[in-house]
PDB file of N, CA and C in Angstrom:
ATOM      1  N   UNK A   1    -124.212  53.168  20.477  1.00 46.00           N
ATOM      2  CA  UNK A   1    -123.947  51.768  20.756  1.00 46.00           C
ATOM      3  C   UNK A   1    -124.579  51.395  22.083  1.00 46.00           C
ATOM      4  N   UNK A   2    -125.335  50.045  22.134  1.00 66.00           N
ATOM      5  CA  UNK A   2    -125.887  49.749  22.664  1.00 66.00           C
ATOM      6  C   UNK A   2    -124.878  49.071  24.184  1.00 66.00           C
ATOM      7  N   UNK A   3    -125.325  49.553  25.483  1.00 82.00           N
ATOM      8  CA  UNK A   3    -124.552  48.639  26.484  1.00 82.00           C
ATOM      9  C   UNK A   3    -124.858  46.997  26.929  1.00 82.00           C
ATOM     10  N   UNK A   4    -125.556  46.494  26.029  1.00 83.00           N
ATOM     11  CA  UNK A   4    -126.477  45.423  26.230  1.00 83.00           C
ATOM     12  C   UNK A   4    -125.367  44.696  25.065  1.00 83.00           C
ATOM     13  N   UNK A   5    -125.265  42.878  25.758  1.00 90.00           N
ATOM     14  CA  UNK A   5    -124.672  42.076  24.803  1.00 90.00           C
ATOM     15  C   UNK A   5    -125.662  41.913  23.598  1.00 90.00           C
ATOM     16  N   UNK A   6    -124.922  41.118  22.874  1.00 95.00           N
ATOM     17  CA  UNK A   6    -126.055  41.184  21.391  1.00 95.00           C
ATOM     18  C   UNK A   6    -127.135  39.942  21.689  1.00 95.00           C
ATOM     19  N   UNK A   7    -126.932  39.172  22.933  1.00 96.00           N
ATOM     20  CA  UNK A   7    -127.942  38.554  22.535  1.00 96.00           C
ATOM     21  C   UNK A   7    -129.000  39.176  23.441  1.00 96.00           C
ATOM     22  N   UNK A   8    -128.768  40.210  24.023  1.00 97.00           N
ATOM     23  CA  UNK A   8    -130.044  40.950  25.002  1.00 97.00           C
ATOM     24  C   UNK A   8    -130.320  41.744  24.044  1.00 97.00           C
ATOM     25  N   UNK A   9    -129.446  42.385  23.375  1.00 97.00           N
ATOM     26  CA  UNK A   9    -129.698  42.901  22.389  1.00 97.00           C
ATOM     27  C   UNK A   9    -130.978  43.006  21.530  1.00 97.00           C
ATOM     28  N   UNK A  10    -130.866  41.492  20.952  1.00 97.00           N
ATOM     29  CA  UNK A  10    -131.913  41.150  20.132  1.00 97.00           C
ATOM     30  C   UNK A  10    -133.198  40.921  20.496  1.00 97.00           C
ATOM     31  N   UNK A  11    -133.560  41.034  22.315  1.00 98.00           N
ATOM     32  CA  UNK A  11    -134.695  40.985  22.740  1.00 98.00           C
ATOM     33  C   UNK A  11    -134.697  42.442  22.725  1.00 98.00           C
ATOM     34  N   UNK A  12    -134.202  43.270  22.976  1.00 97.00           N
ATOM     35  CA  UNK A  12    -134.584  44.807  22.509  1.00 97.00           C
ATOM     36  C   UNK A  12    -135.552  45.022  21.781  1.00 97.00           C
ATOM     37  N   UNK A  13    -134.316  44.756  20.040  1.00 97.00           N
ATOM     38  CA  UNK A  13    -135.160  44.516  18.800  1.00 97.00           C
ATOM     39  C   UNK A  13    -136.065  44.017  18.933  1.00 97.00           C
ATOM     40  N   UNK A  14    -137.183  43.414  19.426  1.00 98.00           N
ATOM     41  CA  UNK A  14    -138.196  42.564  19.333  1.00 98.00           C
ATOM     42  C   UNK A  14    -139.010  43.565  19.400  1.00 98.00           C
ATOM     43  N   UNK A  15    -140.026  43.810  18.372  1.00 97.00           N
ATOM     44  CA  UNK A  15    -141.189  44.536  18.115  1.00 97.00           C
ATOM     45  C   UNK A  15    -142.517  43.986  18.701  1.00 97.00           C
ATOM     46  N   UNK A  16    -142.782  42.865  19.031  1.00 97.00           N
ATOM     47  CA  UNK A  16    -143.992  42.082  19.369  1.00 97.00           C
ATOM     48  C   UNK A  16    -143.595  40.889  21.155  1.00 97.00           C
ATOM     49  N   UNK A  17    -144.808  40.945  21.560  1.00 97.00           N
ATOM     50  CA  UNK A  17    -144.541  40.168  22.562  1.00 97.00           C
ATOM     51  C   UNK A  17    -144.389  38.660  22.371  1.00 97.00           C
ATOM     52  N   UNK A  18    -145.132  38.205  20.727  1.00 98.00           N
ATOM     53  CA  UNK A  18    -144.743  37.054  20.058  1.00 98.00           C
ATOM     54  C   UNK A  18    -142.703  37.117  20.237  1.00 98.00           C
ATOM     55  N   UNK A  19    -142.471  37.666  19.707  1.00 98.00           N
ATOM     56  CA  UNK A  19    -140.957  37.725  19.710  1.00 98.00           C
ATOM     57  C   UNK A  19    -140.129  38.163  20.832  1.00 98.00           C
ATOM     58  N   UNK A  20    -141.217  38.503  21.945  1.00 98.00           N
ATOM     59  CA  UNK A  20    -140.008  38.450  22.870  1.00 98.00           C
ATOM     60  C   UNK A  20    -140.408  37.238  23.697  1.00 98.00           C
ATOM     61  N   UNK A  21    -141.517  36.458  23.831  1.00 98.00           N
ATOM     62  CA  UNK A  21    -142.037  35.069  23.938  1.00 98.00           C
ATOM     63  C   UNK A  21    -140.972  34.422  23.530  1.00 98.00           C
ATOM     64  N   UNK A  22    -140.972  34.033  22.432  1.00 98.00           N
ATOM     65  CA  UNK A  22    -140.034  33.414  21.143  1.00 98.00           C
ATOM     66  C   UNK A  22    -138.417  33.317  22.206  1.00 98.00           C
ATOM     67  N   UNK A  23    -137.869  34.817  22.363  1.00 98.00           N
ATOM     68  CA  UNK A  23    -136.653  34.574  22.481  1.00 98.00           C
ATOM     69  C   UNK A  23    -136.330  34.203  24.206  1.00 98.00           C
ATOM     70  N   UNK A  24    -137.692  34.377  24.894  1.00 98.00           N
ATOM     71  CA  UNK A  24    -137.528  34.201  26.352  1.00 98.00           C
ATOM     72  C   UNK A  24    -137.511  32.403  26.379  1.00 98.00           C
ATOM     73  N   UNK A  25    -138.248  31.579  25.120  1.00 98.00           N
ATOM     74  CA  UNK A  25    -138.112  30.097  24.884  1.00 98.00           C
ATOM     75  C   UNK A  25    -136.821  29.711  24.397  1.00 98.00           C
ATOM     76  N   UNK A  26    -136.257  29.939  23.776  1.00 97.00           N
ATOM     77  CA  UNK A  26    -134.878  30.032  23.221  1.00 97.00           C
ATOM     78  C   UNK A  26    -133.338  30.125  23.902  1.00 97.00           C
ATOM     79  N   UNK A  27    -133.367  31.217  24.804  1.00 98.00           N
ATOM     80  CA  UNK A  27    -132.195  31.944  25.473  1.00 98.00           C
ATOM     81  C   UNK A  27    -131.762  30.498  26.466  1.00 98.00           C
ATOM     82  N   UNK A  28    -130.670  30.379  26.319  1.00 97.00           N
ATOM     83  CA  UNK A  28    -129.863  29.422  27.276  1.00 97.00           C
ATOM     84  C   UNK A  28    -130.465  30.225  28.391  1.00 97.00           C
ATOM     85  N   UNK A  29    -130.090  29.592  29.749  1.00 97.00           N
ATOM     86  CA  UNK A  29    -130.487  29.572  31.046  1.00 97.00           C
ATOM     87  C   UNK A  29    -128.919  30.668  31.193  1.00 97.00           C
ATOM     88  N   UNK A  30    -127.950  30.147  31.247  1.00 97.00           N
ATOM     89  CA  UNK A  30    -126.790  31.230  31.668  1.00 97.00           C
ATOM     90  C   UNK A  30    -126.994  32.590  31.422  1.00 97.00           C
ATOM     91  N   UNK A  31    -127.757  33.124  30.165  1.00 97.00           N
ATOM     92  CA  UNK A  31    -127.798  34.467  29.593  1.00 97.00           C
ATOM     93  C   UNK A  31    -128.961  34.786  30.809  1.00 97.00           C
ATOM     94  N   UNK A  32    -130.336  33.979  31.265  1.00 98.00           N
ATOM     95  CA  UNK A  32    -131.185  34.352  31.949  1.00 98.00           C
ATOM     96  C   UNK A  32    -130.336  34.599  33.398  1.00 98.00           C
ATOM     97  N   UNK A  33    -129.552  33.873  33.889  1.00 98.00           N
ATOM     98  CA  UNK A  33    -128.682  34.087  35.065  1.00 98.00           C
ATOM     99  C   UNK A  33    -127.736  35.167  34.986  1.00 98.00           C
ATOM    100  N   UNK A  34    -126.789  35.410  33.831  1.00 97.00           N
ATOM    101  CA  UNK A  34    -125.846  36.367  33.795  1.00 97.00           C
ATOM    102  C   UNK A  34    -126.845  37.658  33.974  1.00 97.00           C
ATOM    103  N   UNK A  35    -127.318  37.950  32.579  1.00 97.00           N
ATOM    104  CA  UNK A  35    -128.251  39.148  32.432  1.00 97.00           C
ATOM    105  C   UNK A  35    -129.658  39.233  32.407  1.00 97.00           C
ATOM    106  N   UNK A  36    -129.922  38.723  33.966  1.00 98.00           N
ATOM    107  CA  UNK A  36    -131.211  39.116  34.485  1.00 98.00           C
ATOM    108  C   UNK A  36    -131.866  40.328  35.004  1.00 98.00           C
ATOM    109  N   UNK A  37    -131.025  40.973  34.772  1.00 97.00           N
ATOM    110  CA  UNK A  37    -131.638  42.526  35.124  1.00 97.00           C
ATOM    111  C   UNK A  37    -131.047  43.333  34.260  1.00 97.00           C
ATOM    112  N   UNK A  38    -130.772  43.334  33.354  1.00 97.00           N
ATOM    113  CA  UNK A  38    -131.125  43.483  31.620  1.00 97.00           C
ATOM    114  C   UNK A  38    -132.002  43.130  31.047  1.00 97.00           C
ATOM    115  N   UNK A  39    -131.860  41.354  31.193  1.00 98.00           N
ATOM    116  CA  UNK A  39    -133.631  40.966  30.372  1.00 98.00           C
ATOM    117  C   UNK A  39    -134.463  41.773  31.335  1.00 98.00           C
ATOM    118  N   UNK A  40    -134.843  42.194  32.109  1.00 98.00           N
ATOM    119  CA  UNK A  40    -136.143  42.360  33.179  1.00 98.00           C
ATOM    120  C   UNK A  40    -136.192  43.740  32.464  1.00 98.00           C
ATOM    121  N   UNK A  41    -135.028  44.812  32.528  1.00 98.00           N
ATOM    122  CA  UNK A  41    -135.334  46.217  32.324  1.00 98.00           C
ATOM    123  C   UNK A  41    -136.107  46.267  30.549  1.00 98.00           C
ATOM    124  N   UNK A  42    -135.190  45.284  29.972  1.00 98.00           N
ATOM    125  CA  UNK A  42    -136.281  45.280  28.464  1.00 98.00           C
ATOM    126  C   UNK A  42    -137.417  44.684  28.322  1.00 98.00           C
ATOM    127  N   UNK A  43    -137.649  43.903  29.168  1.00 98.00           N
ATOM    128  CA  UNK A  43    -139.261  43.497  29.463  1.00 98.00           C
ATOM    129  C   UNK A  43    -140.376  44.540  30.021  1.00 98.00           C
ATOM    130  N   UNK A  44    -139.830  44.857  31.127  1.00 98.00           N
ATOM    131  CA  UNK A  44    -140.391  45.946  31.598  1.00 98.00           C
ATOM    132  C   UNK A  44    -140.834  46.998  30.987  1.00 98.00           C
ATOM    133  N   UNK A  45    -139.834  48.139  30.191  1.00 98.00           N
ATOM    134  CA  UNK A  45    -140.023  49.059  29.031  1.00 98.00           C
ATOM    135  C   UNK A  45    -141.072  48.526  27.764  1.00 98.00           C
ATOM    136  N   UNK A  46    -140.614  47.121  27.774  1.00 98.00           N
ATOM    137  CA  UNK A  46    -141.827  46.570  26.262  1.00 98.00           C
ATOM    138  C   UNK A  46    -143.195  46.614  27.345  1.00 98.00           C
ATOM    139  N   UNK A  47    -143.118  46.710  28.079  1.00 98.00           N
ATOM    140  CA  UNK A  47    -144.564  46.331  29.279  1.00 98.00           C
ATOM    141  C   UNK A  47    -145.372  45.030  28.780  1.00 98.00           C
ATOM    142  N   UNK A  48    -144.241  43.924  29.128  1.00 98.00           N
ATOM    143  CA  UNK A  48    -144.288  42.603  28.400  1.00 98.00           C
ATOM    144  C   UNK A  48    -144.077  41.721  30.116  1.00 98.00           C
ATOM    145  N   UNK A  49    -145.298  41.858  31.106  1.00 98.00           N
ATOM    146  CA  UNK A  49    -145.329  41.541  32.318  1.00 98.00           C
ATOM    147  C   UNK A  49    -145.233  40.135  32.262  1.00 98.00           C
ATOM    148  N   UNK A  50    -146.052  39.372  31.347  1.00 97.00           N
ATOM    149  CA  UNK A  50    -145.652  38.064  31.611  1.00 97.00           C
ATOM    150  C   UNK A  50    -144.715  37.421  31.277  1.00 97.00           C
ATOM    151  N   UNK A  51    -143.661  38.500  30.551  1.00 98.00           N
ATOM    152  CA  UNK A  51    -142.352  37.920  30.202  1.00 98.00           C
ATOM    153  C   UNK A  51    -141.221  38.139  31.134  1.00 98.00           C
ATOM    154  N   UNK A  52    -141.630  39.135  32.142  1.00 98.00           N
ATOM    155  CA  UNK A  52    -141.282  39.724  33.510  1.00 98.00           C
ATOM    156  C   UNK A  52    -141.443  38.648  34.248  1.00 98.00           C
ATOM    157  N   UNK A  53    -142.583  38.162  34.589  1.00 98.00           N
ATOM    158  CA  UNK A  53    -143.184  36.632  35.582  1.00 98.00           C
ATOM    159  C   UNK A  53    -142.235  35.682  34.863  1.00 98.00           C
ATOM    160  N   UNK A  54    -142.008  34.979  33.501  1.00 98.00           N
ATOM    161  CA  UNK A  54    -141.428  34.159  32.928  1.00 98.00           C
ATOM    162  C   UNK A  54    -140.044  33.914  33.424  1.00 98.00           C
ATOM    163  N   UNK A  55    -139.527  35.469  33.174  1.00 98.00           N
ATOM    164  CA  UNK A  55    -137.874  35.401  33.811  1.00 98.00           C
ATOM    165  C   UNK A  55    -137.998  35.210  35.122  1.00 98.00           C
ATOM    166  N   UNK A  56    -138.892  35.580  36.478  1.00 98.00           N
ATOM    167  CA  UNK A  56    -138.267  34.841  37.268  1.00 98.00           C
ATOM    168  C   UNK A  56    -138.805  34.145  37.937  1.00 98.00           C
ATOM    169  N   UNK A  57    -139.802  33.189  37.016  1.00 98.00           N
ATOM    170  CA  UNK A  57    -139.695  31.245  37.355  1.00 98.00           C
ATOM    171  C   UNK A  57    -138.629  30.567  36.890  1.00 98.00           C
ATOM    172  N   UNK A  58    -137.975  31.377  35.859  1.00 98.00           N
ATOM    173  CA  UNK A  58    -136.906  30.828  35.009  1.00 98.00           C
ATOM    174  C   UNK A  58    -135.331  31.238  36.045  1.00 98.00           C
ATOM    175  N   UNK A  59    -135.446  32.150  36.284  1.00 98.00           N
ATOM    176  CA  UNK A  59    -134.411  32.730  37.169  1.00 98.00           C
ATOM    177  C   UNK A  59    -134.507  31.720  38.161  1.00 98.00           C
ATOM    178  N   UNK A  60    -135.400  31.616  38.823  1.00 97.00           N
ATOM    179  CA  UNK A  60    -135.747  30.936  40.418  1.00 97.00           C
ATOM    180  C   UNK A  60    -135.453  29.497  40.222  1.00 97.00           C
ATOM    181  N   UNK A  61    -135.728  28.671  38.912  1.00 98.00           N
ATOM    182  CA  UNK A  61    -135.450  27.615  38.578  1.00 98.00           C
ATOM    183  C   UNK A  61    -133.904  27.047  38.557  1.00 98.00           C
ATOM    184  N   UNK A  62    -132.924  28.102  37.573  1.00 97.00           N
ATOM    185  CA  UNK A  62    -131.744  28.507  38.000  1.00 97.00           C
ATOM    186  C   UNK A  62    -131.237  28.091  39.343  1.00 97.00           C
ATOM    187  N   UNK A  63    -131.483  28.639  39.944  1.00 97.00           N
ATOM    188  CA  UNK A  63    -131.322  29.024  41.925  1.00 97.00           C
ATOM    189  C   UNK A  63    -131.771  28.344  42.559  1.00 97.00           C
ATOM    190  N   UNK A  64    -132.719  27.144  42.139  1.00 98.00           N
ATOM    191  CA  UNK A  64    -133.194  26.355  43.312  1.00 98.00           C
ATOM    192  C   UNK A  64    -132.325  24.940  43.476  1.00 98.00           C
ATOM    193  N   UNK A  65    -132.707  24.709  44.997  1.00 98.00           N
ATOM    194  CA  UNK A  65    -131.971  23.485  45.188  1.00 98.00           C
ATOM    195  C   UNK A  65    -132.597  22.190  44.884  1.00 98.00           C
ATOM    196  N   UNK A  66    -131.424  21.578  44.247  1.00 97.00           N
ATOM    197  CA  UNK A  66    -132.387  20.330  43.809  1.00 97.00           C
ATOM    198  C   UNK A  66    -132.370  18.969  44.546  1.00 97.00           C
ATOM    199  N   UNK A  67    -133.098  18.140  44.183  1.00 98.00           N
ATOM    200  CA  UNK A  67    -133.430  16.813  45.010  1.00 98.00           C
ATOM    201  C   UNK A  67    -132.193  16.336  45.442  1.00 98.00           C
ATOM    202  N   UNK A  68    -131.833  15.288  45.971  1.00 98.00           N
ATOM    203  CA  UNK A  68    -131.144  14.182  45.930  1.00 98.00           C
ATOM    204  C   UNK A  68    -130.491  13.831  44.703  1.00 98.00           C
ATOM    205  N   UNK A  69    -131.343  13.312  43.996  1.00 98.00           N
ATOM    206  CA  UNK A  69    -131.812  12.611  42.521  1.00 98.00           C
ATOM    207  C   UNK A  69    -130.953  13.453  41.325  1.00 98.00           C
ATOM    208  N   UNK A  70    -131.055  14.828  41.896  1.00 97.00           N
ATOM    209  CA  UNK A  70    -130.230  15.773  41.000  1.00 97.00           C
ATOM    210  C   UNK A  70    -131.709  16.858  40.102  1.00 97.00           C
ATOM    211  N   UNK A  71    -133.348  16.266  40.579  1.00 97.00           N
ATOM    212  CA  UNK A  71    -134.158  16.546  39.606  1.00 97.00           C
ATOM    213  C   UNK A  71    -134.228  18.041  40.468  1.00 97.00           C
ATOM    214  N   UNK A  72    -135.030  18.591  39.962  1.00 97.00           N
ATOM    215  CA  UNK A  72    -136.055  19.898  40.435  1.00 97.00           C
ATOM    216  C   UNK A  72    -137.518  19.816  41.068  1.00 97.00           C
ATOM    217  N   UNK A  73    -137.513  20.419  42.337  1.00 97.00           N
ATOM    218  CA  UNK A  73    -138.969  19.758  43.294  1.00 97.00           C
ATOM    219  C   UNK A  73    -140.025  20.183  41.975  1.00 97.00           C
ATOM    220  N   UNK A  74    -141.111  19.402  42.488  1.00 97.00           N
ATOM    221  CA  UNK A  74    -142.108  19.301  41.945  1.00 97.00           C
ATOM    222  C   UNK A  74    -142.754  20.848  41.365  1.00 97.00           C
ATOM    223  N   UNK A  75    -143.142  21.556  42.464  1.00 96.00           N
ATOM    224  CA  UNK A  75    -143.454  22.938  42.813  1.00 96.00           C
ATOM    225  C   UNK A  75    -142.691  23.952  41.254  1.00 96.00           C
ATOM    226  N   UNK A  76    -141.274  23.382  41.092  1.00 97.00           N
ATOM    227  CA  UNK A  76    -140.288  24.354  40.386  1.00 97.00           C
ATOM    228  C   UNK A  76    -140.851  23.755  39.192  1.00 97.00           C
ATOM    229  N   UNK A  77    -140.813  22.519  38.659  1.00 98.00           N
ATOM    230  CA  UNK A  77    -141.137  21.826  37.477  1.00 98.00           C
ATOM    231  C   UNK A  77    -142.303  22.228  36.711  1.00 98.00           C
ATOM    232  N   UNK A  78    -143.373  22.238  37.797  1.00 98.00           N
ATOM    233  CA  UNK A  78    -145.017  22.659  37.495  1.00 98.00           C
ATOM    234  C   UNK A  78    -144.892  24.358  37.223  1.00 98.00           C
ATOM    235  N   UNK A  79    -144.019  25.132  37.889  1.00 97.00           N
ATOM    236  CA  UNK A  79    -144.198  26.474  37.851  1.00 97.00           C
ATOM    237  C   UNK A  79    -143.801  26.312  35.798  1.00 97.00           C
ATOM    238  N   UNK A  80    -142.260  25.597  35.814  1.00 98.00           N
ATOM    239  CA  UNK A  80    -141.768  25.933  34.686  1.00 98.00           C
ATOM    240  C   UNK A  80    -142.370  25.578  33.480  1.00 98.00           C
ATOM    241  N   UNK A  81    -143.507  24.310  33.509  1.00 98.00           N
ATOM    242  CA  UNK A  81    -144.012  24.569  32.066  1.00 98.00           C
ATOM    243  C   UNK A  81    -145.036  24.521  32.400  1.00 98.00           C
ATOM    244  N   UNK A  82    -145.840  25.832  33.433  1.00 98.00           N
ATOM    245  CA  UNK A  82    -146.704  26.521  33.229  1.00 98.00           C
ATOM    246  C   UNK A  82    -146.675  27.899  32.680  1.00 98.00           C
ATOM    247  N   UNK A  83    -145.209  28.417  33.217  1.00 98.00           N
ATOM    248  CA  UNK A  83    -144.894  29.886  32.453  1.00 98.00           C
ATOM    249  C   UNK A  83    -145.017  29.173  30.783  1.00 98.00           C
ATOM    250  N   UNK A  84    -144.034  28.396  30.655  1.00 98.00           N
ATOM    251  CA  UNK A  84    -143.194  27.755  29.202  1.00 98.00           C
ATOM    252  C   UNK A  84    -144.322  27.717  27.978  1.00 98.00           C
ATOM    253  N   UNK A  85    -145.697  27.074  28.785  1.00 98.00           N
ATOM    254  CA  UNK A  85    -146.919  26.864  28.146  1.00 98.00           C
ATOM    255  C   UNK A  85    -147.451  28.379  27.842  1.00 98.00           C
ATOM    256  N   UNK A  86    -147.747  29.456  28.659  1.00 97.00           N
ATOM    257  CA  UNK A  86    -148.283  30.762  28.510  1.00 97.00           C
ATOM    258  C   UNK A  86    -147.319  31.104  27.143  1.00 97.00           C
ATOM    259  N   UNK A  87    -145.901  31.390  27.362  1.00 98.00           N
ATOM    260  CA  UNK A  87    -145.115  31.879  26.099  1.00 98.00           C
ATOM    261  C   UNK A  87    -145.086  31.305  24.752  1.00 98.00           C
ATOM    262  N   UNK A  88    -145.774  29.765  25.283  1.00 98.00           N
ATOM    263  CA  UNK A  88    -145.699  29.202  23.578  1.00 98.00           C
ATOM    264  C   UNK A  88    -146.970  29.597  23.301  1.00 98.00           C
ATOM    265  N   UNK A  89    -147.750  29.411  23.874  1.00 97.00           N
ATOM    266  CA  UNK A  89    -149.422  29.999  23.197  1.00 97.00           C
ATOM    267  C   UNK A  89    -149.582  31.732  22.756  1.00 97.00           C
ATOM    268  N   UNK A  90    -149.004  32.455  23.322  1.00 97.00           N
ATOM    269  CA  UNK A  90    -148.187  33.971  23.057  1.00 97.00           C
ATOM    270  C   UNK A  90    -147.846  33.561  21.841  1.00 97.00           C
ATOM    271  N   UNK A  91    -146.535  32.773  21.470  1.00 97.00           N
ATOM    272  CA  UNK A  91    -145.999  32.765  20.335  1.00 97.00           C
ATOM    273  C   UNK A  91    -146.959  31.646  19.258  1.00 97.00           C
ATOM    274  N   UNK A  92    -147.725  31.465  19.744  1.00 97.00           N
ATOM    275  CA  UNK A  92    -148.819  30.719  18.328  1.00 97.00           C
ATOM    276  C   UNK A  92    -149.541  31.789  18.070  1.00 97.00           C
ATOM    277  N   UNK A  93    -150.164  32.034  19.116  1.00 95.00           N
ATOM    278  CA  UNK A  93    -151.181  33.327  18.638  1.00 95.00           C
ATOM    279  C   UNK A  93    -150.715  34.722  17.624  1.00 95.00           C
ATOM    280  N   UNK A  94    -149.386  35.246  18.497  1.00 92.00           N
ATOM    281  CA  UNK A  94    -148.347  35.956  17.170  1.00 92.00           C
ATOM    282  C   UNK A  94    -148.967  37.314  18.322  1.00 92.00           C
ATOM    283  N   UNK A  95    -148.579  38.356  17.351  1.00 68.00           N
ATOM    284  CA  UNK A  95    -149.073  39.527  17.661  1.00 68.00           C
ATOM    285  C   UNK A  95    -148.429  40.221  18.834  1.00 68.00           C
ATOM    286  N   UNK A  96    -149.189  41.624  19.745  1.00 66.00           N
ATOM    287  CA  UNK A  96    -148.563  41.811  20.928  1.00 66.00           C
ATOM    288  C   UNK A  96    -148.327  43.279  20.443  1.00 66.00           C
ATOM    289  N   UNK A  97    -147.827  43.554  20.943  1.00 66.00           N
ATOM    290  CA  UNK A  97    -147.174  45.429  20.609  1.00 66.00           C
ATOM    291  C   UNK A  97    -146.203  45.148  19.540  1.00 66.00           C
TER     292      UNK A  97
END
């Protein structure tokens, strides 16, 4: 039995970097905050680096302070769907280990 919740779980299971793309687009933000060094250690082992970089613009996004306004600085916004963009083109293309 696995010590990982089931939904880290299922990035385990992920055979392809399409699918761990897939579930790094998917995963609520809390699971990226709770179990961020869970997701990282199964990224890492898949040697799925840009899904490593992904979690922590996504992590850092989490953690940053935001405007006035309530938005996210510019800097955080541009980082986030520049990772967001790399993982969806990952997951069009398919494939990966």
């Amino acid at each position: 039995m696995s010590q990982l919740l089931p939904i880290v779980e299922e990035l385990a299971d992920c055979e392809t970097d399409a699918e761990r793309a897939a579930w790094l687009l998917r995963v609520p933000a809390g699971v990226i905050f709770r179990d961020c060094a869970a997701i990282r250690r199964v990224l890492t082992e898949a040697h799925f680096r840009l899904g490593v970089d992904a979690l922590d613009v996504e992590f850092a996004a989490i953690n940053a302070t935001r405007l006035p306004d309530g938005g996210l600085p510019q800097t955080v916004v541009l980082g986030l769907h520049a990772v967001r963009s790399f993982l969806r083109d990952i997951v069009r293309k398919g494939g990966g280990r």
